[in-house]
PDB file of C-alpha atoms in Angstrom:
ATOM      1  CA  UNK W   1      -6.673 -22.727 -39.506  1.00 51.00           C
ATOM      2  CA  UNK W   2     -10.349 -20.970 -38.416  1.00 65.00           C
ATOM      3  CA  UNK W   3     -10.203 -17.279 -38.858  1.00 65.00           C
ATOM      4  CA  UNK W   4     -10.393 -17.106 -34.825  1.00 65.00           C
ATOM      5  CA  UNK W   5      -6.944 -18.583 -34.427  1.00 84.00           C
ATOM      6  CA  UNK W   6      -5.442 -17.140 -37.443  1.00 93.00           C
ATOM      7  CA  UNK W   7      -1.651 -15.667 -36.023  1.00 96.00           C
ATOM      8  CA  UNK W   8      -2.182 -13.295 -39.736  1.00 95.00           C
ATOM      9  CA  UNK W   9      -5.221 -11.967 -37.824  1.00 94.00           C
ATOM     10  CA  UNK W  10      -3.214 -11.630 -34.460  1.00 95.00           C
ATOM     11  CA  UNK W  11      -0.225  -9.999 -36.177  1.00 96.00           C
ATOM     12  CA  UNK W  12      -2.364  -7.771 -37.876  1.00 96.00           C
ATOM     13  CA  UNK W  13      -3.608  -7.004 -34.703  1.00 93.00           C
ATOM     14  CA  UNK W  14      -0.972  -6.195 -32.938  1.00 95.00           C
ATOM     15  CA  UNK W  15       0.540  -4.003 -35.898  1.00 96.00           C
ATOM     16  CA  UNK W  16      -3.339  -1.559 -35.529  1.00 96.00           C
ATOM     17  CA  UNK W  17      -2.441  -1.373 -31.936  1.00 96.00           C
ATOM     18  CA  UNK W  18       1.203   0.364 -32.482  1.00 96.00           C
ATOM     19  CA  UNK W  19      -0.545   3.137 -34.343  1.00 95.00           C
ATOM     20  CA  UNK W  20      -3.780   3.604 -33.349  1.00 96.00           C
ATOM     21  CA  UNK W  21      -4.897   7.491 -33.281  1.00 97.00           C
ATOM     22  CA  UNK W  22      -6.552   6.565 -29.985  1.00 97.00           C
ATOM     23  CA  UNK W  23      -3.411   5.202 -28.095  1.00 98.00           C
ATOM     24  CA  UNK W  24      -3.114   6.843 -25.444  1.00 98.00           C
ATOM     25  CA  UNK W  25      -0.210   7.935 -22.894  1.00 98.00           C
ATOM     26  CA  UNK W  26      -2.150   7.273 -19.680  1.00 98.00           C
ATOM     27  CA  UNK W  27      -5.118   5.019 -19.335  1.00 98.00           C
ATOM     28  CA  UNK W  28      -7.393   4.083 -16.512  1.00 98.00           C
ATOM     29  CA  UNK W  29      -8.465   0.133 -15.675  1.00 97.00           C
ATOM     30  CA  UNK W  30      -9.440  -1.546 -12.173  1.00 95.00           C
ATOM     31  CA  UNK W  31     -10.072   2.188 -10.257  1.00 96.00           C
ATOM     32  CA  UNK W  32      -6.530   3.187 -11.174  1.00 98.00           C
ATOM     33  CA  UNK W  33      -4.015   5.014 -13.763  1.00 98.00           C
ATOM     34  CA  UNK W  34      -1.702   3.435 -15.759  1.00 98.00           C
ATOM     35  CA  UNK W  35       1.074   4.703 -17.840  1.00 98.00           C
ATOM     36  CA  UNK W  36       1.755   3.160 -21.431  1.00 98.00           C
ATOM     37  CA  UNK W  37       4.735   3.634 -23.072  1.00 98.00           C
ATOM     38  CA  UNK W  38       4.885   3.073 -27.491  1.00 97.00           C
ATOM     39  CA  UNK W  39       5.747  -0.265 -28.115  1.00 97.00           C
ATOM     40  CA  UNK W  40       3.976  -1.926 -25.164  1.00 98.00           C
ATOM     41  CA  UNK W  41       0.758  -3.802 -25.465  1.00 98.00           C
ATOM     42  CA  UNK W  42      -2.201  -1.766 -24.843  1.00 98.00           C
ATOM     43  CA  UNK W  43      -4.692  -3.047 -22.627  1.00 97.00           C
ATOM     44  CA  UNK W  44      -7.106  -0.739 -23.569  1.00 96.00           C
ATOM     45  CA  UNK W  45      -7.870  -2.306 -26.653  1.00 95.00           C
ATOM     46  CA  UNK W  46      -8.497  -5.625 -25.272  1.00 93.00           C
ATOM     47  CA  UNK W  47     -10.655  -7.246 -22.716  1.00 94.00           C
ATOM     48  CA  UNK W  48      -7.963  -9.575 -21.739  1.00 95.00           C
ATOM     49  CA  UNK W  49      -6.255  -7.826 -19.081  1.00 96.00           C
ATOM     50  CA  UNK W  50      -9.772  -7.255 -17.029  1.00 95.00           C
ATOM     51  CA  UNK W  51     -10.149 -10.664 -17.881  1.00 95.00           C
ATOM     52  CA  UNK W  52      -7.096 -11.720 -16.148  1.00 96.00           C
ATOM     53  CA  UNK W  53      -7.775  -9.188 -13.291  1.00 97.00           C
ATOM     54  CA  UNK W  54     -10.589 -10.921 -12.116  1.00 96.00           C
ATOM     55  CA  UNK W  55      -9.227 -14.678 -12.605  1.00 96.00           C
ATOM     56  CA  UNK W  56      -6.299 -14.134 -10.241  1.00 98.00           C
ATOM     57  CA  UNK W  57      -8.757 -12.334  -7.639  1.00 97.00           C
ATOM     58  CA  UNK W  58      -7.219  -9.064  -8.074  1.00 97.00           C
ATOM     59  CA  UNK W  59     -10.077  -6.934  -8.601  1.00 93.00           C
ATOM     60  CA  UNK W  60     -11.458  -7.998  -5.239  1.00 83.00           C
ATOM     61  CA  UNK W  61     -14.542  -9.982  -6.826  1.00 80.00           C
ATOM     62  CA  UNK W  62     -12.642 -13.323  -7.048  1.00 87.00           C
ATOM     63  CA  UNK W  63     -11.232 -16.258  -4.841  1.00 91.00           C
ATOM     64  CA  UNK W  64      -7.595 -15.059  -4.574  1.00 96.00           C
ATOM     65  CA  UNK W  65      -5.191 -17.020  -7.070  1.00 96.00           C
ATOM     66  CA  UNK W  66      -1.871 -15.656  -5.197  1.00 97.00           C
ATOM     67  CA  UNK W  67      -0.935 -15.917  -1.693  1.00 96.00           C
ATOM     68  CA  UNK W  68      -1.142 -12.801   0.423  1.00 94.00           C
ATOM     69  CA  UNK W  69       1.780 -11.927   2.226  1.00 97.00           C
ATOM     70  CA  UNK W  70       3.831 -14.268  -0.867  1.00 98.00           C
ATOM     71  CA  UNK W  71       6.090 -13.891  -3.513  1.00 98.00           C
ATOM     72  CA  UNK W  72       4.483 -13.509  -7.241  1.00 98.00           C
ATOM     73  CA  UNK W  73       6.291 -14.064 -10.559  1.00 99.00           C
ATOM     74  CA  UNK W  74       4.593 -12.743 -13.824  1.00 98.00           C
ATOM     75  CA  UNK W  75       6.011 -13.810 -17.310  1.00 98.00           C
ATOM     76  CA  UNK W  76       5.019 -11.220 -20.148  1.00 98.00           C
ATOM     77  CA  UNK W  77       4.225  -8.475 -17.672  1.00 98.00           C
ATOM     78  CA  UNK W  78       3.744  -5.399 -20.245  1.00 98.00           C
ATOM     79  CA  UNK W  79       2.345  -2.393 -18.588  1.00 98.00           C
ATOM     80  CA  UNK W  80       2.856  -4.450 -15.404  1.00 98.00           C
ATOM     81  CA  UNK W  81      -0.785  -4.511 -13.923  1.00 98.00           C
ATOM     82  CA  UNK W  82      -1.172  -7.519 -13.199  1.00 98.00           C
ATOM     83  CA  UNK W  83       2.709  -7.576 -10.827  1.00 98.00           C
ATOM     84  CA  UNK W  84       1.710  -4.322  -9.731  1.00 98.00           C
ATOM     85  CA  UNK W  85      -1.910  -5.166  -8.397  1.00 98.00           C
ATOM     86  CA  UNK W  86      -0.588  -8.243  -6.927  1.00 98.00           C
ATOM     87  CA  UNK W  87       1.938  -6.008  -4.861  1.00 98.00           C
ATOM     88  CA  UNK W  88      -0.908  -4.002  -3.818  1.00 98.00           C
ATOM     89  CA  UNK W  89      -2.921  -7.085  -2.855  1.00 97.00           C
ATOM     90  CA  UNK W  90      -0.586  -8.025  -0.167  1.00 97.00           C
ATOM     91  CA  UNK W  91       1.958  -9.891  -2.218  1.00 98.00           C
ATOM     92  CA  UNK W  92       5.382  -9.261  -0.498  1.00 98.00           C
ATOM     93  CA  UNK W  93       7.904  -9.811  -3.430  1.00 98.00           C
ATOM     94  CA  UNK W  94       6.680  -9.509  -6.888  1.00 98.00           C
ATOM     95  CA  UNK W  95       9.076  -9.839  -9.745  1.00 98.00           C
ATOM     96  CA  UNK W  96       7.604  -8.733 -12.918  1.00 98.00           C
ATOM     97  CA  UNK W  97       9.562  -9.922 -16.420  1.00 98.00           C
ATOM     98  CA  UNK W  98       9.415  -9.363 -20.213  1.00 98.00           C
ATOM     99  CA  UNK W  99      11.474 -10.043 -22.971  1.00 98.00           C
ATOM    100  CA  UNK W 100      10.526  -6.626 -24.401  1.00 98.00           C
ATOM    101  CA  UNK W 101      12.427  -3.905 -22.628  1.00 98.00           C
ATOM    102  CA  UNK W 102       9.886  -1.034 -23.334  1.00 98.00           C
ATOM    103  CA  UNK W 103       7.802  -3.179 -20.947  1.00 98.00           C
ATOM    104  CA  UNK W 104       9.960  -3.589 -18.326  1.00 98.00           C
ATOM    105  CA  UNK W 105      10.847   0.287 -18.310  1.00 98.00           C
ATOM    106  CA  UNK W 106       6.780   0.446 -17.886  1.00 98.00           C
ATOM    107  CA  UNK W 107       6.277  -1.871 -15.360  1.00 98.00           C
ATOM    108  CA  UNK W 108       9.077   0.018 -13.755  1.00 98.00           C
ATOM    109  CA  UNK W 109       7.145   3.377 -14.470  1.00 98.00           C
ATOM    110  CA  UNK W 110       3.717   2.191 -13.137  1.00 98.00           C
ATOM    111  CA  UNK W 111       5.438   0.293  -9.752  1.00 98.00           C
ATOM    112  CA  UNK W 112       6.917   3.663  -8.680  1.00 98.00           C
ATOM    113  CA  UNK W 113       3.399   5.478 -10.026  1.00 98.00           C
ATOM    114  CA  UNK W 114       1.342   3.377  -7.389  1.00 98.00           C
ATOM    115  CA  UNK W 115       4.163   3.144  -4.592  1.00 98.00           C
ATOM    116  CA  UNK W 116       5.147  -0.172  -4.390  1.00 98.00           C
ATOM    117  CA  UNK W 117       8.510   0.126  -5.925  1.00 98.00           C
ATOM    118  CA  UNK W 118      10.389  -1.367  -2.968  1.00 97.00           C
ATOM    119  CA  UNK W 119       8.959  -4.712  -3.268  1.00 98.00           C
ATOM    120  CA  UNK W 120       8.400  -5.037  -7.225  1.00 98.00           C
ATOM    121  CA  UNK W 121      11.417  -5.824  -8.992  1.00 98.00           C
ATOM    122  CA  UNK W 122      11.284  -5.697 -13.338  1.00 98.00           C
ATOM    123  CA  UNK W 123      13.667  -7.859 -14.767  1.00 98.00           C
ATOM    124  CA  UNK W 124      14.303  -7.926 -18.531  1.00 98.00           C
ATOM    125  CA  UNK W 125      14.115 -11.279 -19.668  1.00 98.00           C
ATOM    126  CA  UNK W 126      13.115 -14.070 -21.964  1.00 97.00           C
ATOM    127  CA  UNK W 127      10.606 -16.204 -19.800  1.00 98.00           C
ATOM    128  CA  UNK W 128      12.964 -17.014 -16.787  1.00 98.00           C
ATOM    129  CA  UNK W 129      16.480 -16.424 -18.210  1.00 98.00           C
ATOM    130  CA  UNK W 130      17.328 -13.908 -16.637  1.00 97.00           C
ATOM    131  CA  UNK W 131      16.149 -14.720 -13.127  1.00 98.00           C
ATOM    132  CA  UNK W 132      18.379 -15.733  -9.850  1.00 94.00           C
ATOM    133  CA  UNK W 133      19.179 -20.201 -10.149  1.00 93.00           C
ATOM    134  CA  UNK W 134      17.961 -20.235  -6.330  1.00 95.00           C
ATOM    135  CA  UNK W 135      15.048 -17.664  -6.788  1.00 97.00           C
ATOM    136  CA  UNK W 136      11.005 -19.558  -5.661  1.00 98.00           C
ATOM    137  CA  UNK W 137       7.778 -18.263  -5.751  1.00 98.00           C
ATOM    138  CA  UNK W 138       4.588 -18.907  -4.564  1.00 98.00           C
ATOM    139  CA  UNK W 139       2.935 -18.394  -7.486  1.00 98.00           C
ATOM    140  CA  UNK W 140       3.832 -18.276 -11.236  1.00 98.00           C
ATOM    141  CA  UNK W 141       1.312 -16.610 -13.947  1.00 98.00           C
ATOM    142  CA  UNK W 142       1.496 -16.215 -17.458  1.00 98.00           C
ATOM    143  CA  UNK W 143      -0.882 -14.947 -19.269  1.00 98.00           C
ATOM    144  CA  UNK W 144       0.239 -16.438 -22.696  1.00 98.00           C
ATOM    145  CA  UNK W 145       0.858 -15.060 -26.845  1.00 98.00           C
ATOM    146  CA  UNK W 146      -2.006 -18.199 -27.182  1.00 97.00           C
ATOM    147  CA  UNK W 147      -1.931 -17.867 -30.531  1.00 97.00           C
ATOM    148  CA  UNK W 148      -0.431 -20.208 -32.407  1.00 98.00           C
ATOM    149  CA  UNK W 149       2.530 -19.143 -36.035  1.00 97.00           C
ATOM    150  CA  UNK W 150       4.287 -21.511 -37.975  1.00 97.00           C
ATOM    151  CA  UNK W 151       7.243 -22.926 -35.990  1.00 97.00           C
ATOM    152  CA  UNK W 152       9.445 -20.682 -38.925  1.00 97.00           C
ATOM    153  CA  UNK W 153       7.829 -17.334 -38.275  1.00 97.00           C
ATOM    154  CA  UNK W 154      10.182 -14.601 -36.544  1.00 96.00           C
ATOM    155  CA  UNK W 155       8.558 -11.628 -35.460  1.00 96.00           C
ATOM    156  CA  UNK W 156       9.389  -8.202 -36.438  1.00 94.00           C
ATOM    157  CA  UNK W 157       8.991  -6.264 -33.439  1.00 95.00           C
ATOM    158  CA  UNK W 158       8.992  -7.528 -29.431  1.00 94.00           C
ATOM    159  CA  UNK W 159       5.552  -6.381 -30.119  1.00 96.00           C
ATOM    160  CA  UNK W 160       4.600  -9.308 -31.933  1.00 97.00           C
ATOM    161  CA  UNK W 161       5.765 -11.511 -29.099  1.00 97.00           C
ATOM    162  CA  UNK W 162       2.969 -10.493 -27.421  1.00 96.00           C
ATOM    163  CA  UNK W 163       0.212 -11.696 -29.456  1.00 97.00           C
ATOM    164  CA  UNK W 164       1.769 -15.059 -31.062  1.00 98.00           C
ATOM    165  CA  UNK W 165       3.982 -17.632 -30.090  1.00 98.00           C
ATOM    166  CA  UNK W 166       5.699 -19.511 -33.228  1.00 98.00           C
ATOM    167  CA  UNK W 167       5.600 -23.228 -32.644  1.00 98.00           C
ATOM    168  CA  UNK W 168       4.728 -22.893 -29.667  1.00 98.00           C
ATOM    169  CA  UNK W 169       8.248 -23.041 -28.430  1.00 98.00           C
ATOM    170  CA  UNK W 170       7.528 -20.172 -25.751  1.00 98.00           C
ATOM    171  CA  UNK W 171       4.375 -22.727 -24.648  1.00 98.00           C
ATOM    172  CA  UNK W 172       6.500 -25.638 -24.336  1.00 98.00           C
ATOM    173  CA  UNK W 173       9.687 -24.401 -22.053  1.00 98.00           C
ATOM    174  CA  UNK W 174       7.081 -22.471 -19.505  1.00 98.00           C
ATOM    175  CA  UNK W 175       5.145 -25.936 -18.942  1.00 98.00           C
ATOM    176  CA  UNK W 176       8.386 -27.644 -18.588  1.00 98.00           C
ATOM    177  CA  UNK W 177       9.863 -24.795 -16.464  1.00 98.00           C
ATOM    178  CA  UNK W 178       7.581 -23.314 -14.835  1.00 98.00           C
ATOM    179  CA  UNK W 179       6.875 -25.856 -12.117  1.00 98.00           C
ATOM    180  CA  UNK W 180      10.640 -25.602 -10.726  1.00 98.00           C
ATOM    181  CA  UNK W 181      10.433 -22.464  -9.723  1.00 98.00           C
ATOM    182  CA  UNK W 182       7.758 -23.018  -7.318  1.00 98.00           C
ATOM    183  CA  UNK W 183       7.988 -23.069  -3.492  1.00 98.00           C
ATOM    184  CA  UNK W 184       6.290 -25.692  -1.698  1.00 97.00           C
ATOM    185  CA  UNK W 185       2.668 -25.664  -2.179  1.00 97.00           C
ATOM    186  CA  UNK W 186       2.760 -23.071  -4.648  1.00 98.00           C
ATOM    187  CA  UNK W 187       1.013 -23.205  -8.000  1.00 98.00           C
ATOM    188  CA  UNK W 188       2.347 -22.010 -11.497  1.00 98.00           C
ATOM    189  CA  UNK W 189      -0.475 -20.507 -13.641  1.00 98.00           C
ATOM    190  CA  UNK W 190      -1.147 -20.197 -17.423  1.00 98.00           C
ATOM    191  CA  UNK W 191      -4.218 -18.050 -18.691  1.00 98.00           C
ATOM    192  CA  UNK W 192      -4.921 -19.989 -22.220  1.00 98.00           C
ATOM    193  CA  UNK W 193      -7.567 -18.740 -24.950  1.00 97.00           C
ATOM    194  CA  UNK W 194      -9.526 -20.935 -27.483  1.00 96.00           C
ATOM    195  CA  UNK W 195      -7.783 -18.758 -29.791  1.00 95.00           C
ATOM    196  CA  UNK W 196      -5.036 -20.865 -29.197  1.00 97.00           C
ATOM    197  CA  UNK W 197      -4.817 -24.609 -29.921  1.00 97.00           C
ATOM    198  CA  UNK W 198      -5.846 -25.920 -26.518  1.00 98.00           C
ATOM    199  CA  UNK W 199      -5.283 -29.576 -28.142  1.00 98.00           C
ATOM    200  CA  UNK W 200      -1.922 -29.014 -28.515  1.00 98.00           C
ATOM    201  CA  UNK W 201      -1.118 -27.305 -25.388  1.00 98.00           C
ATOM    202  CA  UNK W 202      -1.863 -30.640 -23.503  1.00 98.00           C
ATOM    203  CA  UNK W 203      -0.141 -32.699 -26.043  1.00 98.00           C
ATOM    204  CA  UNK W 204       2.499 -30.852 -25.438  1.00 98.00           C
ATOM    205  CA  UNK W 205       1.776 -30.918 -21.456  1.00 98.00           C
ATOM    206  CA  UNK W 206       1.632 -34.697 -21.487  1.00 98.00           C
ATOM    207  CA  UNK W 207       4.977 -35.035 -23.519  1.00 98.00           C
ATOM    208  CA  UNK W 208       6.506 -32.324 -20.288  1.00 97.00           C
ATOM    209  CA  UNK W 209       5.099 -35.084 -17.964  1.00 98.00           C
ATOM    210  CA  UNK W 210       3.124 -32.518 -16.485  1.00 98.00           C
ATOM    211  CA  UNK W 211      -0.864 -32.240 -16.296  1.00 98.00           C
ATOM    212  CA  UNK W 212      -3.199 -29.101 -17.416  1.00 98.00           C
ATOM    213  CA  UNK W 213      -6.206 -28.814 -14.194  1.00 98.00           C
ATOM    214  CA  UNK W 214      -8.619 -26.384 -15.566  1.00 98.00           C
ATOM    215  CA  UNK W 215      -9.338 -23.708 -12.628  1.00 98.00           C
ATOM    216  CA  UNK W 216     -11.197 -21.057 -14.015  1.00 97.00           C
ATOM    217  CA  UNK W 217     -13.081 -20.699 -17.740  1.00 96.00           C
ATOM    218  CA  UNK W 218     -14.409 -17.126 -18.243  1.00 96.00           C
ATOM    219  CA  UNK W 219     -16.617 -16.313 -21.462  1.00 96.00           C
ATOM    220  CA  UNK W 220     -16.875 -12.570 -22.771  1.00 93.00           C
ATOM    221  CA  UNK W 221     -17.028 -10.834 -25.928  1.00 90.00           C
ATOM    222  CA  UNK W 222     -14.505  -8.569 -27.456  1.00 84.00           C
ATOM    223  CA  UNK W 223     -16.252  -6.187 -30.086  1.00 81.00           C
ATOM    224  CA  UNK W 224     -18.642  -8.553 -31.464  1.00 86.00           C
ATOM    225  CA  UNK W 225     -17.198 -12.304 -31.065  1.00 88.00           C
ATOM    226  CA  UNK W 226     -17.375 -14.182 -28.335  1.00 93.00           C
ATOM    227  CA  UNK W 227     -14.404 -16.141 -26.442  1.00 94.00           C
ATOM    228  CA  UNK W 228     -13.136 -18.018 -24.002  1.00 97.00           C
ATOM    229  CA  UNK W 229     -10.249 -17.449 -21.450  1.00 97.00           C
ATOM    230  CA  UNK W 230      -9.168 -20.611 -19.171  1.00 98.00           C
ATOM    231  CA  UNK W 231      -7.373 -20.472 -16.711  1.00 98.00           C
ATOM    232  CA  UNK W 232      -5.011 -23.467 -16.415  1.00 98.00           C
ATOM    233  CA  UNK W 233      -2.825 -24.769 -13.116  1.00 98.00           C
ATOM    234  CA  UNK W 234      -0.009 -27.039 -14.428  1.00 98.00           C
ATOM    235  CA  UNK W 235       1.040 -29.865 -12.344  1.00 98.00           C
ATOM    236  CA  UNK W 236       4.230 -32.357 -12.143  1.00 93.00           C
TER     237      UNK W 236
END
């Protein structure tokens, strides 16, 4: 394993963000405030979340990757700016989950903070778990814990879930899921990193039966090293 996809580097990481001096209580991203609550990832300290911003169009910049006047589903919505832009995009139901619920209380917190409670509902819940049998959207997004633990590693804090994904068994149930959950012509989404191991993700795609189309590749740096977010629409 390369020092770039390291999950020891990750974990470490994510353990520096928890107690960072800097952390703050409110931060500011896309022209608006945000609260974060301890315990949630901070997107502050990552490029990732502007990243993902732009991909799905939110930012205003970008071919829109949702459908206005539609229903949105995020998976691993922390703070909740990605649901909550979408719901102030146009997006007319927007449920926004997490398995941790410190990020579901902040999603909660920043919905009512920009006024779109009423159609942004945070559910606590490991990928779709927790969500309705009957319940469709338009379009599902994930932007992924791409980086890749031993199949035997078990996180110590919901924090950790954020930044890696042991075996990739989180990977493997949203490619297989993921697509059921869609309404006609809708598309489910999963923002990837070659911090991950994009081999395996479409090993494990082809042995789902379902097909990785590459829709957007963005390159940026994040202190000093370069990488690569890609955008990927999964079909079958």
């Amino acid at each position: 394993m390369t020092e770039h996809r390291s999950y020891l580097r990750s974990l470490e990481r994510s353990r520096r963000s928890l107690t960072r001096e800097d952390r703050p209580e409110v931060f500011a991203m896309a022209g608006r405030e945000w609260d974060l609550l301890d315990g949630v990832f901070a997107p502050p300290f990552s490029a990732t979340t502007g990243i993902a911003l732009d991909v799905l169009g939110l930012t205003g910049d970008d071919e829109p990757r949702y459908r206005p006047g539609g229903s949105f589903l995020e998976i691993g919505t922390g703070t909740g700016i990605i649901a909550v832009s979408a719901a102030l995009a146009g997006c007319a139901r927007v449920v926004a989950a997490d398995i941790s619920a410190a990020a579901v209380r902040n999603t909660a917190l920043n919905a009512v903070r920009h006024g779109v409670g009423d159609r942004l509902r945070a559910v606590h819940s490991d990928l779709f778990a927790a969500l309705d049998a009957d319940e469709r959207f338009d379009t599902v997004y994930w932007h992924s814990n791409f980086v890749l633990a031993p199949p035997d590693y078990r996180p110590e804090t919901q924090h950790e879930i954020a930044y890696v994904d042991p075996g990739y068994q989180a990977h493997r149930r949203y490619l297989s899921e993921a697509p059921g959950l869609l309404t006609e012509g809708g598309s489910a989404l999963l923002q990837f990193s070659d911090r991950g191991d994009v081999a395996l993700l479409h090993e494990m795609a082809e042995s789902c039966e379902r097909e990785l189309l590459v829709r957007d590749r963005r390159r940026f740096l994040e202190g000093t090293e370069e990488l690569e977010h890609i955008l990927f629409e999964i079909r079958g």
